[in-house]
CSV table of C-alpha atoms and ligand atoms in Angstrom, one decimal:
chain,number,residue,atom,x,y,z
A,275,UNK,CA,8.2,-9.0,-15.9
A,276,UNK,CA,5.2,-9.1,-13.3
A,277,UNK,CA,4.7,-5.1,-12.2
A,278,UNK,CA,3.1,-4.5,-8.9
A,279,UNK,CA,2.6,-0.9,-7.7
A,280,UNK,CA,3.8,0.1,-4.3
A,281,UNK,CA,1.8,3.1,-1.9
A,282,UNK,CA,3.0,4.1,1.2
A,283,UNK,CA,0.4,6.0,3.3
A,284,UNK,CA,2.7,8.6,4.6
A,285,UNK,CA,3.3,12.5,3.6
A,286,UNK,CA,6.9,12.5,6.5
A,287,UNK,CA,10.4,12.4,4.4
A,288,UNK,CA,11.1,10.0,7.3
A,289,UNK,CA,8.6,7.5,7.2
A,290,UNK,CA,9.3,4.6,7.9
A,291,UNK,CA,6.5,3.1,5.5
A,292,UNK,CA,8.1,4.8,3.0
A,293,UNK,CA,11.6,3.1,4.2
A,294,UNK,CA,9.5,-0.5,4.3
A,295,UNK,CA,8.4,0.4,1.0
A,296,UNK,CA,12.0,1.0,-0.8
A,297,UNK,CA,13.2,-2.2,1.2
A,298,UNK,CA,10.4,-4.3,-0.1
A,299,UNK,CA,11.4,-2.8,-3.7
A,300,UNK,CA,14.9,-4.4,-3.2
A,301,UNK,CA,13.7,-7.8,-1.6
A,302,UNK,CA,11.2,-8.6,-4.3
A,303,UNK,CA,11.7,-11.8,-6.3
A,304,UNK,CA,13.3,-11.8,-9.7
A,305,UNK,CA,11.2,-11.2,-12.4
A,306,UNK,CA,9.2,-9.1,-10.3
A,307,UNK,CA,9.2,-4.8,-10.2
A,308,UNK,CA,7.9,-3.2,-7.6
A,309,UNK,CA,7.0,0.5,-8.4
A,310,UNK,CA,7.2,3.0,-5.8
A,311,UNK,CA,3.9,5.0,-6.1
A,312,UNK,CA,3.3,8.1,-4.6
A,313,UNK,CA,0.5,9.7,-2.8
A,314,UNK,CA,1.9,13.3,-2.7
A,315,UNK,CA,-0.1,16.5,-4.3
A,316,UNK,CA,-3.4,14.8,-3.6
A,317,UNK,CA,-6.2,17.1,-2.6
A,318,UNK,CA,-8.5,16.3,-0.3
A,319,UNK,CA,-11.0,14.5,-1.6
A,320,UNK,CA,-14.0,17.7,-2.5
A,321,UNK,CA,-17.2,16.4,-4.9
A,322,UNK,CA,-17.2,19.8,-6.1
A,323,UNK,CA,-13.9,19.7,-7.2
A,324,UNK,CA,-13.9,17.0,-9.0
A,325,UNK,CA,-17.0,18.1,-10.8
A,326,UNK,CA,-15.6,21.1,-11.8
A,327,UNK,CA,-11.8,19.5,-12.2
A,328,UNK,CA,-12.3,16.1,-13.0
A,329,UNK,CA,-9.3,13.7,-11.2
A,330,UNK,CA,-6.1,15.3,-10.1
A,331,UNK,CA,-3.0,14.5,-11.9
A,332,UNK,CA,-1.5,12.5,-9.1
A,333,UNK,CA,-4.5,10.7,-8.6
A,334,UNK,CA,-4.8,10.0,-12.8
A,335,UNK,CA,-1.1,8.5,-12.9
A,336,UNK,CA,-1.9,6.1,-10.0
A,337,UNK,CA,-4.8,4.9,-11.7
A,338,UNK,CA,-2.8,4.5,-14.9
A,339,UNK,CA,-0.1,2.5,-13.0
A,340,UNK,CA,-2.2,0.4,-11.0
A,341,UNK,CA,-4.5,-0.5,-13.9
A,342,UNK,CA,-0.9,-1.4,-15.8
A,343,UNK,CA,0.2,-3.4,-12.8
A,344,UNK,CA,-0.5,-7.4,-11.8
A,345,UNK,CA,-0.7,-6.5,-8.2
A,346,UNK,CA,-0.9,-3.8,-5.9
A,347,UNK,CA,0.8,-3.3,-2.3
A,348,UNK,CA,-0.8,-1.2,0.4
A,349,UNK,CA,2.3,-0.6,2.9
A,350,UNK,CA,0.3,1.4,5.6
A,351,UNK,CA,1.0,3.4,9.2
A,352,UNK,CA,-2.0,3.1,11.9
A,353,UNK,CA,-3.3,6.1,13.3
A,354,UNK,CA,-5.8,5.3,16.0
A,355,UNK,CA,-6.2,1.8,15.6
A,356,UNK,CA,-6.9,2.1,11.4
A,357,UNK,CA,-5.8,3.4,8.4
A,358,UNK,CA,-4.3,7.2,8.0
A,359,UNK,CA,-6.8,9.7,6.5
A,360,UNK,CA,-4.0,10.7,3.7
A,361,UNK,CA,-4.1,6.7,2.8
A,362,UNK,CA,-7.5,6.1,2.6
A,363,UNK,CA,-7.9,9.8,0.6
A,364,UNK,CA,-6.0,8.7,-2.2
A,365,UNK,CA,-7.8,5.2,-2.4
A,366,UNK,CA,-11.0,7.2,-2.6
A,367,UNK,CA,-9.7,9.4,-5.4
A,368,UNK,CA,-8.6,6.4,-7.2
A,369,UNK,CA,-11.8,4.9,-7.0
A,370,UNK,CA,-13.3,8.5,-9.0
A,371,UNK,CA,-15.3,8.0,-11.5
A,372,UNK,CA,-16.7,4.6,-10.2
A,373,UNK,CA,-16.8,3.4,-13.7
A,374,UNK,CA,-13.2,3.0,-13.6
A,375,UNK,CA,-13.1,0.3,-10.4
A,376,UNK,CA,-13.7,-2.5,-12.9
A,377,UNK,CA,-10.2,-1.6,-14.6
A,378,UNK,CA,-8.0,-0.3,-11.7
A,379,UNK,CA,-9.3,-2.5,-8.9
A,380,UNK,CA,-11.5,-5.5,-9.4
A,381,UNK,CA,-10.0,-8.7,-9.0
A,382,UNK,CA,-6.6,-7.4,-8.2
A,383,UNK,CA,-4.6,-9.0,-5.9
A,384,UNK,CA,-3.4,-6.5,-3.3
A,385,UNK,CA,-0.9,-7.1,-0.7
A,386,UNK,CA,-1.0,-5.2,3.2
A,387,UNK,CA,2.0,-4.6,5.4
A,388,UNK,CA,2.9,-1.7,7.9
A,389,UNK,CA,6.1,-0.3,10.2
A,390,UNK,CA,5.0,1.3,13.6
A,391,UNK,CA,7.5,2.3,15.9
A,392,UNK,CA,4.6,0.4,18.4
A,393,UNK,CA,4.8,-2.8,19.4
A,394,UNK,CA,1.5,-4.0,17.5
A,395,UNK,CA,3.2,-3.8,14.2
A,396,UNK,CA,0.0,-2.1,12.1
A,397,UNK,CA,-2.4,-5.2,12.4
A,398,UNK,CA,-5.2,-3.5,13.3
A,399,UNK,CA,-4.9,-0.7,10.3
A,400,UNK,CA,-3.8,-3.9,8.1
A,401,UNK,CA,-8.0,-5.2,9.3
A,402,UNK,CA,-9.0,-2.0,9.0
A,403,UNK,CA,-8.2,-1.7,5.5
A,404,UNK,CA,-10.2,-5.1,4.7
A,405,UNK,CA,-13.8,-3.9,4.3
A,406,UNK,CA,-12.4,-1.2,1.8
A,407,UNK,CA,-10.6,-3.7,-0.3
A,408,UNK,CA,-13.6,-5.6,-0.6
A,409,UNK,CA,-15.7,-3.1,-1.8
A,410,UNK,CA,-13.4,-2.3,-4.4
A,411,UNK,CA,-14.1,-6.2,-5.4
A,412,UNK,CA,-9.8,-6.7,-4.9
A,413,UNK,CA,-8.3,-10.2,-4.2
A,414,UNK,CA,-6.5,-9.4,-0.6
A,415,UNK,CA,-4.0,-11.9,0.3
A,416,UNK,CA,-3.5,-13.5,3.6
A,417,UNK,CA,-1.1,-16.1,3.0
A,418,UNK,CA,2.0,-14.4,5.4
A,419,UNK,CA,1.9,-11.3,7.9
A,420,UNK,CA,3.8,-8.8,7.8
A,421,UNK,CA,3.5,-6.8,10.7
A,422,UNK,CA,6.6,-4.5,11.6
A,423,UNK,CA,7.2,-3.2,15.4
A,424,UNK,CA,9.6,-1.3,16.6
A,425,UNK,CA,10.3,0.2,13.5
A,426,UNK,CA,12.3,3.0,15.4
A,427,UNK,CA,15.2,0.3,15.6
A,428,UNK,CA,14.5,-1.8,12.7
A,429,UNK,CA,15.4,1.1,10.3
A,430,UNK,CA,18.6,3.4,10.4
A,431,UNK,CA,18.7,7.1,10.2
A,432,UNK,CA,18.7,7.3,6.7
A,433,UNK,CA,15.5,5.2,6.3
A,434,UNK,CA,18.0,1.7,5.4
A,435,UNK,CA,16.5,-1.5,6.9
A,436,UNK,CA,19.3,-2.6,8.9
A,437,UNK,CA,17.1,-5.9,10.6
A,438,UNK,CA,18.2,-9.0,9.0
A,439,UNK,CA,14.7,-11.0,10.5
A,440,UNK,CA,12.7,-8.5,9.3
A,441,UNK,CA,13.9,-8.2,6.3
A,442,UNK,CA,13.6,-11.9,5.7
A,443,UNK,CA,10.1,-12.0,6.7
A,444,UNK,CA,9.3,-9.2,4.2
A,445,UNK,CA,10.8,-11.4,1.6
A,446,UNK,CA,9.2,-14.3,2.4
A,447,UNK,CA,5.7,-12.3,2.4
A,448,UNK,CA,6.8,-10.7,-1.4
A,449,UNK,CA,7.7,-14.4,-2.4
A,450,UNK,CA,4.3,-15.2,-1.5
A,451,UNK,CA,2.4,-12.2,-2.9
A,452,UNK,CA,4.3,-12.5,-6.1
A,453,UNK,CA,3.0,-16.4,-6.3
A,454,UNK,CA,-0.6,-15.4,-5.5
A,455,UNK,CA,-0.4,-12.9,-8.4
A,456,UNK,CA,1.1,-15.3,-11.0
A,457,UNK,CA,-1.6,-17.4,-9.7
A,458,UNK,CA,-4.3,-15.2,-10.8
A,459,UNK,CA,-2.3,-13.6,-13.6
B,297,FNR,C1,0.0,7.3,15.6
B,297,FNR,N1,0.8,6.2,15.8
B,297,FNR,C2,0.3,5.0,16.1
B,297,FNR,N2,1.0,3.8,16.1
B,297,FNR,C3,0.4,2.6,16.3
B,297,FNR,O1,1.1,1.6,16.3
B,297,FNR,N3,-0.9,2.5,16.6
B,297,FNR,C4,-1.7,3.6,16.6
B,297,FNR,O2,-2.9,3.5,16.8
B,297,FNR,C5,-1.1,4.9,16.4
B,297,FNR,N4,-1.9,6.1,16.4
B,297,FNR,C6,-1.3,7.2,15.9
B,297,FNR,C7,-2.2,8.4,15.7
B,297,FNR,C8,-1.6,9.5,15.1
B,297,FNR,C9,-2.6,10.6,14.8
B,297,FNR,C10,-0.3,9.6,14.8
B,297,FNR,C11,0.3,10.8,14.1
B,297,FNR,C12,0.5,8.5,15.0
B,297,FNR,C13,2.3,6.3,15.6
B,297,FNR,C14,2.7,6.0,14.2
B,297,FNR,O3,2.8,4.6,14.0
B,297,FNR,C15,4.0,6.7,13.8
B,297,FNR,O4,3.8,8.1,13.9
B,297,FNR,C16,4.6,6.2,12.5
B,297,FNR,O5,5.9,6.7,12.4
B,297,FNR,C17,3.7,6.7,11.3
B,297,FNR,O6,4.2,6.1,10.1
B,297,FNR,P1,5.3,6.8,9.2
B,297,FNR,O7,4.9,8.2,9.0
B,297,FNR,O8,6.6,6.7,9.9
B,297,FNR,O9,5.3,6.0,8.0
């Protein structure tokens, strides 16, 4: 079974990153498992803290399940044309103490995709993401886009991704992923 680990980059019960992130759960290949990863409880990032605490708990168990994990899978909002702080935070943390990037991050293939209720469908948070995934020495994939718009229509009330297209382009972009990550497996 191939595991890749899933973050969503929002804190709202409604998000619709979140929603993208349980559909993409459901609409991975067989033989793949997507784990839903969460960013909630972590701190901002403080120096001092973590000199005095050492990582947060939160922050710990992602690292353990992305260093456990074939593949990771950034499913991100844009705020102001890049990346949410809370997002980016909990990248940061995960990249505490920088001995540890060799094991969580480098070489690992990460995937990008994003819901906006704008008509831009995340691509310029999905760039803005690229300069910090190479510094963490990761494999990004470009193979397929996977840009969501509208995302007020494309999911229901309850978060349920009631657009057939879309779904079928997410899909297609796991199938893909999945195939780069066997690849480099
Ligand atoms: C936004 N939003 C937004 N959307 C977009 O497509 N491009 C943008 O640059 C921005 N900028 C922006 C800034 C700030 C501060 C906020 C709070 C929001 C709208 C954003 O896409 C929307 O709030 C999403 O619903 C956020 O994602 P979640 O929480 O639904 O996953």
């Amino acid at each position: 079974m191939t595991r890749i680990l899933g973050i969503a980059g929002s804190l709202r019960t409604t998000s619709y990153n979140a929603a993208l992130l349980r559909a993409a759960a459901s609409l991975v290949p067989a033989g793949c498992d997507l784990v839903v990863g969460s960013i909630e409880g972590i701190p901002l990032y403080d120096g001092d803290s973590e000199t005095a605490g050492g990582i947060p708990g939160p922050v710990t168990r992602l690292k353990e399940h992305l260093s456990g994990a074939a593949g990771l899978l950034l499913v991100t909002p844009e705020y102001n044309n890049s990346m949410p702080g809370v997002l980016k935070n909990a990248i940061d943390w995960m990249s505490r103490p920088p001995k540890d990037i060799a094991t969580v991050f480098r070489g690992k293939p990460v995937g990008v995709m994003g819901a906006t209720p704008g008509a831009m469908g995340t691509v310029l948070a999905q760039s803005a993401w690229l300069p910090v995934l190479r510094a963490l020495g990761t494999r990004p994939w470009f193979g397929v886009n996977c840009y969501v718009s509208g995302a007020d229509k494309v999911f229901d009330k309850s978060g349920k991704l009631v657009d057939a297209a879309v779904a079928e382009r997410v899909k297609k972009y796991l199938a893909g992923f999945v195939e780069f990550v066997h690849k480099l497996d």
